[in-house]
Every structure is written in C-alpha cells, then in structure tokens.
Tab-separated table of C-alpha atoms in Angstrom:
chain	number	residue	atom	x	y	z
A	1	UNK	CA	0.000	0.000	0.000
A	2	UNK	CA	2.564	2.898	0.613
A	3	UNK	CA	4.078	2.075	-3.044
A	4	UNK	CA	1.310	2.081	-5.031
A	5	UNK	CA	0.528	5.527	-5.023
A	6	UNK	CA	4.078	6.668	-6.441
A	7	UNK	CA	4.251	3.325	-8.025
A	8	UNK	CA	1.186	5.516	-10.239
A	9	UNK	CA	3.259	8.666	-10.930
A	10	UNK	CA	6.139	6.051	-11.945
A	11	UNK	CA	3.912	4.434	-14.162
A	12	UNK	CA	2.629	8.165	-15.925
A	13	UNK	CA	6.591	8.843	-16.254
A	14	UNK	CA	6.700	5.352	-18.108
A	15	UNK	CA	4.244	5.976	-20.307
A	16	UNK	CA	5.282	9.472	-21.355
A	17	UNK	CA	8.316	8.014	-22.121
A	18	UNK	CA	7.512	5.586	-24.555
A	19	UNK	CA	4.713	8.160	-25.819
A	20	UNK	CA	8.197	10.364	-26.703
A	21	UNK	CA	9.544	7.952	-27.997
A	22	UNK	CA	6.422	7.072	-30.559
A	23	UNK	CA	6.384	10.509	-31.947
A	24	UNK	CA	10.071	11.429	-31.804
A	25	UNK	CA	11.961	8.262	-33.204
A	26	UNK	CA	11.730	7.393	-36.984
A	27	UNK	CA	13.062	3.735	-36.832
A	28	UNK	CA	9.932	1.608	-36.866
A	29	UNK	CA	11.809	-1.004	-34.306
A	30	UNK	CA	12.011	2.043	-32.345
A	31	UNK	CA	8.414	2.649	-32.492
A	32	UNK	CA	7.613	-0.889	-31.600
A	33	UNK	CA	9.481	-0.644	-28.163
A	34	UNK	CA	8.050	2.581	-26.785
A	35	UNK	CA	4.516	1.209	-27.392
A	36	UNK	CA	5.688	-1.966	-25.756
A	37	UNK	CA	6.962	0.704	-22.853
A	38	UNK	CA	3.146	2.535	-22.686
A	39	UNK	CA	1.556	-1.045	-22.472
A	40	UNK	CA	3.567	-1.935	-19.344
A	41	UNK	CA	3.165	1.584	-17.925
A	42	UNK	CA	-0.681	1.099	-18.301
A	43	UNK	CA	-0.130	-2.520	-17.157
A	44	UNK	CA	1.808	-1.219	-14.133
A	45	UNK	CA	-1.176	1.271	-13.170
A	46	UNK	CA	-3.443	-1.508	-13.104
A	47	UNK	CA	-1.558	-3.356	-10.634
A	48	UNK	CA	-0.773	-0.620	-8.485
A	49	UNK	CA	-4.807	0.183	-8.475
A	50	UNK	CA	-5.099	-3.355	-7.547
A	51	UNK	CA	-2.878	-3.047	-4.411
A	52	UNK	CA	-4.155	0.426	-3.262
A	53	UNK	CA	-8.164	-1.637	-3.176
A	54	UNK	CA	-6.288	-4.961	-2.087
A	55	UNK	CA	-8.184	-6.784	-5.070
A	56	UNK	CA	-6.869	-9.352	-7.488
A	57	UNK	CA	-9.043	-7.291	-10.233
A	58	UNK	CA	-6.271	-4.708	-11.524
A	59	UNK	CA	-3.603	-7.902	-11.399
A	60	UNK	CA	-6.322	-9.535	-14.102
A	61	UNK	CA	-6.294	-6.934	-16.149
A	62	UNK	CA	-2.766	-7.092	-16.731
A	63	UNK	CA	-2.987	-10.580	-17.472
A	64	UNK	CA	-5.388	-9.759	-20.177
A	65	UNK	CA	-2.681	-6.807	-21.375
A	66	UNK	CA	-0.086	-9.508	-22.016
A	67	UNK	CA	-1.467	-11.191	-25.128
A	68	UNK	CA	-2.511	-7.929	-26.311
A	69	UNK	CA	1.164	-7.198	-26.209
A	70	UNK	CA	2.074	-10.722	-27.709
A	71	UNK	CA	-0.028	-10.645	-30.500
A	72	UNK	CA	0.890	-6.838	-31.426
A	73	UNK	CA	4.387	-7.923	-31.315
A	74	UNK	CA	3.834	-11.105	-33.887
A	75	UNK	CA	1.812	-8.478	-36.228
A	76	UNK	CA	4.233	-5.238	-35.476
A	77	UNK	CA	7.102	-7.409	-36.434
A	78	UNK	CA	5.879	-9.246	-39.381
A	79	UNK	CA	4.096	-5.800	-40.888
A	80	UNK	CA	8.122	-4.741	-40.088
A	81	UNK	CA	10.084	-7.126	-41.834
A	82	UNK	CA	7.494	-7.173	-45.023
A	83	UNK	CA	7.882	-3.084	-45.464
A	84	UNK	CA	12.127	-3.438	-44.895
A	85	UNK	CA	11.431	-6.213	-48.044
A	86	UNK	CA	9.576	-3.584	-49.821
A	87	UNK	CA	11.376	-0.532	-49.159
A	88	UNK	CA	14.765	-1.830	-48.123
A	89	UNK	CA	14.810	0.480	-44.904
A	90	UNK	CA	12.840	1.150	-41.564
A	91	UNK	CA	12.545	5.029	-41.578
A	92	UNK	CA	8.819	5.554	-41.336
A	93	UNK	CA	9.634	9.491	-42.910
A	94	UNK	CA	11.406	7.590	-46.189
A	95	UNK	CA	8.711	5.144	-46.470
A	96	UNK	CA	6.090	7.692	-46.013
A	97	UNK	CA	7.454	9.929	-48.509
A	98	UNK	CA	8.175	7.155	-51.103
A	99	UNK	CA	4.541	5.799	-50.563
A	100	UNK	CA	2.903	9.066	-50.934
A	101	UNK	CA	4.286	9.731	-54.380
B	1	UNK	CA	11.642	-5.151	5.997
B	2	UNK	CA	9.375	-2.120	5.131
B	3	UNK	CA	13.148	0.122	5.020
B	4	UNK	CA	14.101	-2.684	2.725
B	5	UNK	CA	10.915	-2.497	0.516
B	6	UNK	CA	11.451	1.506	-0.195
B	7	UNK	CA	14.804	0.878	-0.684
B	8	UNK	CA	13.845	-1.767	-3.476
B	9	UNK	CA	10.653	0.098	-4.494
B	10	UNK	CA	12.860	3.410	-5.667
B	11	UNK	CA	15.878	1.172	-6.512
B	12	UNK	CA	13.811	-0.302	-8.923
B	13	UNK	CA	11.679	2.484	-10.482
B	14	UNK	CA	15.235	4.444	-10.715
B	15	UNK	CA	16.236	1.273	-12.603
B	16	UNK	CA	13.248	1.035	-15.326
B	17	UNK	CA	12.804	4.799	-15.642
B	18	UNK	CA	16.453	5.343	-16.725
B	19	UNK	CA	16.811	2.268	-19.081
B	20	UNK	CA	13.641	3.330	-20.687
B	21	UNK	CA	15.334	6.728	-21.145
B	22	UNK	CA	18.004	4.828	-22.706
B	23	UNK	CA	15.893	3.030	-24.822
B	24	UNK	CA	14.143	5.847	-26.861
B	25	UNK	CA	17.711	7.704	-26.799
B	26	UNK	CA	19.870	4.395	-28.224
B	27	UNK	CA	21.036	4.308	-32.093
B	28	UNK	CA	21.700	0.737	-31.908
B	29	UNK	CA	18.217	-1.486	-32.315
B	30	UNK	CA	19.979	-4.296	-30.174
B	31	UNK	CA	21.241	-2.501	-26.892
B	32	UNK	CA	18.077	-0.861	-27.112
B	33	UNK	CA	15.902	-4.164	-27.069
B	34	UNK	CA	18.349	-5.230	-24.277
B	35	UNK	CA	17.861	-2.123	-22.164
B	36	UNK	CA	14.015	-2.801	-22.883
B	37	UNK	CA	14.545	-6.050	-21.333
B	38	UNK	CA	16.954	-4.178	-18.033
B	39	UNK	CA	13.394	-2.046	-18.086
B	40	UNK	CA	11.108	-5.165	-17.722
B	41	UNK	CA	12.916	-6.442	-15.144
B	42	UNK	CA	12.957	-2.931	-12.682
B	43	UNK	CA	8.799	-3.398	-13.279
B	44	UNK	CA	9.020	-6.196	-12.346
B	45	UNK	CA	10.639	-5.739	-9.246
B	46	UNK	CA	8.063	-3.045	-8.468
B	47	UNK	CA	5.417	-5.689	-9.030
B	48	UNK	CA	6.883	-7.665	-5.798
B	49	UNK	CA	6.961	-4.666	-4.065
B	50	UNK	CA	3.442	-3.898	-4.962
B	51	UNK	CA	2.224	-7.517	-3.927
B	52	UNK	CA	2.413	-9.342	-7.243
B	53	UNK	CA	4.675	-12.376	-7.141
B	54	UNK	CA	3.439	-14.229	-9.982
B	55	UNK	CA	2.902	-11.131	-12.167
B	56	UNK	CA	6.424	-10.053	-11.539
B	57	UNK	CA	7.129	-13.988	-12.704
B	58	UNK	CA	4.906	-13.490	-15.858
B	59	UNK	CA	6.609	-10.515	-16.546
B	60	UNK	CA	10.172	-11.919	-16.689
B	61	UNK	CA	8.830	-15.281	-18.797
B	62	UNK	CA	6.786	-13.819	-20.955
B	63	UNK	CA	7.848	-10.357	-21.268
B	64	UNK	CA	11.570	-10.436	-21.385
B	65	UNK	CA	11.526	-14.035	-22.179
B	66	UNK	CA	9.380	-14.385	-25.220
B	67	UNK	CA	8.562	-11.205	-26.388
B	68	UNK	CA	11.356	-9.360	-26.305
B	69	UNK	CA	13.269	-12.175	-27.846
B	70	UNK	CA	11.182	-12.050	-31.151
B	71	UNK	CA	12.176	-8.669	-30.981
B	72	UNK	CA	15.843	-9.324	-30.830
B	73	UNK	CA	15.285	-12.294	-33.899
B	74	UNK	CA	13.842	-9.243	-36.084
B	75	UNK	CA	17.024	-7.026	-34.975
B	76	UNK	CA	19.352	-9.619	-36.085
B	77	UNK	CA	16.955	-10.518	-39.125
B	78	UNK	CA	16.854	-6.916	-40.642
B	79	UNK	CA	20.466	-6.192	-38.872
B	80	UNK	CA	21.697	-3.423	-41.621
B	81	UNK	CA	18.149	-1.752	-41.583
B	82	UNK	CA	18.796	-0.395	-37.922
B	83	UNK	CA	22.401	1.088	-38.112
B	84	UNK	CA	25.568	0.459	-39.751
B	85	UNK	CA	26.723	-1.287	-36.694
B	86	UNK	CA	24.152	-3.217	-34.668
B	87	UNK	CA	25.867	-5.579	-32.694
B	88	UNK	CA	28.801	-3.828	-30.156
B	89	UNK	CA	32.419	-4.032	-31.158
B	90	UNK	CA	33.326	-7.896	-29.387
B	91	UNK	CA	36.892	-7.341	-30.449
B	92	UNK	CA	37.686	-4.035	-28.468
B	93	UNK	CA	35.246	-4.517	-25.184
B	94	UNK	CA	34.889	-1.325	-23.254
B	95	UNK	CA	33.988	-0.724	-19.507
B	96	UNK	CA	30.819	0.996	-19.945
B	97	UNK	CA	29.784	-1.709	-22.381
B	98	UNK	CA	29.865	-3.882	-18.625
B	99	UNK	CA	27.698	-1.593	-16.652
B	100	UNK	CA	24.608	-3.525	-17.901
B	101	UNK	CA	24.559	-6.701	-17.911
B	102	UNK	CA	26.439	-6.193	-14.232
B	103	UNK	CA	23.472	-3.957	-13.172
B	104	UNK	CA	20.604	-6.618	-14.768
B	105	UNK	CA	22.250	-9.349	-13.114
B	106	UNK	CA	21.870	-7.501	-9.804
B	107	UNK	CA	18.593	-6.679	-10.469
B	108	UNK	CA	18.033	-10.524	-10.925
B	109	UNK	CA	19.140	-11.637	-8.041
B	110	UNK	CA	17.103	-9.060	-5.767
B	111	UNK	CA	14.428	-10.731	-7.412
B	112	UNK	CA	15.227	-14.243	-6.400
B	113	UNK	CA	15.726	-13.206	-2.945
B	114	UNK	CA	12.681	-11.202	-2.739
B	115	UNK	CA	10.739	-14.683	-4.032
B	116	UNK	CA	12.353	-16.738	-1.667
B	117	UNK	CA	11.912	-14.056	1.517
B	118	UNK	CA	7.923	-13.700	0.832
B	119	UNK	CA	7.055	-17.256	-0.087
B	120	UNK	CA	4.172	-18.497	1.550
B	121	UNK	CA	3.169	-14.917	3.090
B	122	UNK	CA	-0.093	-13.353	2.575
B	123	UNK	CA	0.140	-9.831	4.311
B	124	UNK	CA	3.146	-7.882	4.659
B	125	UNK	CA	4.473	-5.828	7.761
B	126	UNK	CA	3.331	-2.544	5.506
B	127	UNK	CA	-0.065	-3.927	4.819
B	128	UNK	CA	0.520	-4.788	1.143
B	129	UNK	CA	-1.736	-7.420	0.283
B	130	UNK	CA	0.361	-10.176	-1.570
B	131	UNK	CA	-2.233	-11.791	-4.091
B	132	UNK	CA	-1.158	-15.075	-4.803
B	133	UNK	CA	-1.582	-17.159	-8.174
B	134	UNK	CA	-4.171	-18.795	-6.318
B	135	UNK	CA	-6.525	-16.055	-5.564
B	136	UNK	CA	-5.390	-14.519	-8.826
B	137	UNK	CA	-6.715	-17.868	-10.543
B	138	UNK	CA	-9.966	-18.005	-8.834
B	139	UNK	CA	-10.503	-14.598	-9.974
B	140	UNK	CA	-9.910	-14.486	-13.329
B	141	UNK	CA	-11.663	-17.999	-14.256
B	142	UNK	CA	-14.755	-17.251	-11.847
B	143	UNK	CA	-15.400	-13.754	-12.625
B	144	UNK	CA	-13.703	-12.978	-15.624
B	145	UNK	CA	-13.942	-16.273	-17.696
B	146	UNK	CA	-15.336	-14.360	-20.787
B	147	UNK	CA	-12.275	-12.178	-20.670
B	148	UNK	CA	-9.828	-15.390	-21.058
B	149	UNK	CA	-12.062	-16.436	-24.287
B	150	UNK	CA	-11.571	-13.062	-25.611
B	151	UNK	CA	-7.738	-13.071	-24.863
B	152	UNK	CA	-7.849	-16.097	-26.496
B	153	UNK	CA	-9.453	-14.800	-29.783
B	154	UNK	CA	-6.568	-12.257	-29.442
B	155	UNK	CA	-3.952	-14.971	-29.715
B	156	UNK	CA	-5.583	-16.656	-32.701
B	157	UNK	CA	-6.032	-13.295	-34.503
B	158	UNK	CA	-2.247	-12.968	-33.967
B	159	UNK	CA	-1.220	-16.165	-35.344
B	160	UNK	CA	-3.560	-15.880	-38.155
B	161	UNK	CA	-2.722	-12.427	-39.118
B	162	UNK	CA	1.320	-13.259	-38.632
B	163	UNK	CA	0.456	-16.265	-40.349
B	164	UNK	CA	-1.006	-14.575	-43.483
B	165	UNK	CA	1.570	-11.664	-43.728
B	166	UNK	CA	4.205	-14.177	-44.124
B	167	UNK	CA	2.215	-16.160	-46.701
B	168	UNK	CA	2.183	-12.561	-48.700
B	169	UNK	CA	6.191	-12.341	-48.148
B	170	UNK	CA	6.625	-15.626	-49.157
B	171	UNK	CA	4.260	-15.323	-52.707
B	172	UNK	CA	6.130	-12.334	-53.341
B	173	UNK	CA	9.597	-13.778	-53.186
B	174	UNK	CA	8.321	-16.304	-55.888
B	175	UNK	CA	6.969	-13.715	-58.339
B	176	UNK	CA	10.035	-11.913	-57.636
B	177	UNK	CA	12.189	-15.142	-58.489
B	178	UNK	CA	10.302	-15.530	-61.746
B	179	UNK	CA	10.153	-12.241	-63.051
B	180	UNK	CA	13.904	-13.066	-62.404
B	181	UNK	CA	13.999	-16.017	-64.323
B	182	UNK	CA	12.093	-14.758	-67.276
C-alpha cells in the first residue's frame, strides 16, 4: 500500500516516455518498443490500483494486457520485416514519402 | 523489511525509468531491445513490491523471455536496416559496455531473494496485500472467464494475421524469383 501511489506517478513517467519515444523516433523497431513501454506503464497502473483496493481485479487486467502485447508484437514485427522487403529500410519518414508519391 | 521495501521500491523504479530513457535515446536497435529487457525487469521488481509475485514472474517469462526475444530475432533478421553497426564491437570490449549486464544481473538476483523471503506470506508488515496465483486464478476464471475467451481470440487473430503476412512475403519472393527467371 505505501508504493502504489508513487508506483502511479512512476507508471505516468513510463508511459510518457515511450509516448516520446512514438512521436520522436523514426526507426519503426524504435516505435515498436516505446509502445511496448506505454503497455507496461498502463499494465503497471493496473496493478498498483489493484494493491491500493487490495483486489486481485487490476492484477487480471494485466494478465489480459499480455497477449494484447504478444499478438501486437507477432503483427508489429511481421508488418516490419514485409515493409524493410519492400522498401529496403525502416525510416517511417522515407517510407512515407516514397509511398505518398 | 518495510526500510528494505522503499529501498527496493525506488531502486527499482530508478532502474526502469532510466533504461527506458536509454531506450528511446539508443542508435543501436539491439542494446536498445536489451535495455528494454533491463526495463522489464525494474517493473518487475516493483510488481513484488506492490504484492504481485506471480505477475512479476509473468513478466520476466513472458515479457523479457518471449517477447522481447522475437524482438531481438527481427534485430538480427533486418540487422543493416537499424544502423551500420548493430551488434557492439566484441573485439575491443569497453567498460561501460559492462555496466549492464552487471546492473541486470543484480537486479536478478534481488528478485530471487525477494521470491524466496515472501514465499508463503499473505500480508506484509506494511499492509501490502500479496495476491497469490491462487486467488489470482480463482478470480480471473470465476469472474472474468469471458475475458480469457476473448484473450484467447486475441492470440488466434495474432497467429492468423502473422500467419497470413508471411504467406504474402513468401508469394512475393516467388513472383520476384520468376520475373527473375524470365
């Protein structure tokens, strides 16, 4: 109980970080990992909800978050390794220039 | 024991925080996916803390276990699309190139001893209620039981969907090859 208040501000910082890291970085692997960072942030909220009402409820909830994750991943990385076949790099900005021609 | 928990509880966030601060900052795909993996870990560490054994467990399998390792097979797989150099120099090792697995082999073993101190307890001195993979259980396949079908779905979707964008690469290798051979 006396963590899971800060263990919420901790888990805001988290997911402003990988929020950053969406918009900022133009690698699409890149991209991948910060949204893999905001689904543990949000995944870390539930939990700490979960201990601050002493229910196993929030602690569900972040076993439904994990194939979520899982199948984004399989999807995210095959969608990633079909455009580097197509466009022979990973910079979104290239590949959204070279599409939009 | 609660000194020790705050100690471990900001130990741990300091630990995720920065390595996620190194992971949208890194150039390199691979040290990034292994800080990634140095981030799971501090979470999960906070999950103990928070009382969520067998969450902080999940985490480390299937988090930094299996997802992050498909990550690291696409790294190697598409190795030139990342950076010039993706894997660190082997043949002139540097200090700093230490620091990490050093510090996520700590973090590791503050784990362990954290699992093997609260086995078996239900409350801690603080008044953190541990919730064990037994109550966890009972709660998720008594109350939400429609939730695990839809999870489910999820997974299929995945494998169908991963299963179909490969079956496009693999078509268009072949037309490729015989445009080629024509």
């Amino acid at each position: 109980m006396p963590f899971a208040e800060p263990a919420l501000i901790i888990a805001g910082i988290l997911f402003l970080l990988g929020a950053i890291g969406v918009v900022v970085r133009r690698n699409l692997l890149f991209v991948l990992m910060s949204m893999e960072v905001m689904l543990n942030a949000a995944g870390l909220a539930f939990v700490a909800a979960s201990a601050i009402h002493g229910q196993a409820d929030g602690q569900v909830f972040f076993l439904f978050i994990l194939p979520v994750a899982a199948a984004e991943v399989a999807i995210g990385l095959a969608l990633a390794v079909l455009l580097y076949r197509k466009f022979n790099t990973l910079d979104l900005w290239s590949i959204s220039d070279s599409a939009g021609e | 024991m609660n000194h020790l928990d705050s100690i471990i509880f900001w130990a741990s966030s300091a630990v995720s925080i920065v390595a996620t601060l190194f992971v949208i900052l890194n150039k390199n795909p691979f040290s990034a996916v292994l800080y990634l993996i140095l981030s799971l870990f501090g979470i999960s560490m906070i999950f103990y803390t928070l009382g969520a054994p067998f969450l902080a467990a999940l985490e480390i399998i299937v988090y930094a276990g299996a997802i992050m390792v498909l990550f690291l097979f696409v790294v190697q797989m598409l190795s030139p699309a990342g950076s010039p150099q993706t894997q660190p120099d082997l043949a002139r090792p540097r200090l700093t190139q230490a620091i990490m697995p050093i510090v996520m082999a700590l973090v590791l073993i503050i784990v362990l001893g954290l699992a093997l101190m609260r086995a078996g307890t239900i409350t801690t001195t603080d008044g953190t209620v541990v919730i064990t993979a037994q109550r966890l259980g009972q709660v998720l396949f008594k109350k939400y039981y429609l939730g695990v079908e839809l999870a489910s779905l999820i997974l299929l979707i995945g494998i169908v969907g991963g299963m179909h964008l490969g079956r496009a690469a693999a078509i268009a290798e072949e037309t490729e090859l015989d445009v080629a051979i024509r």
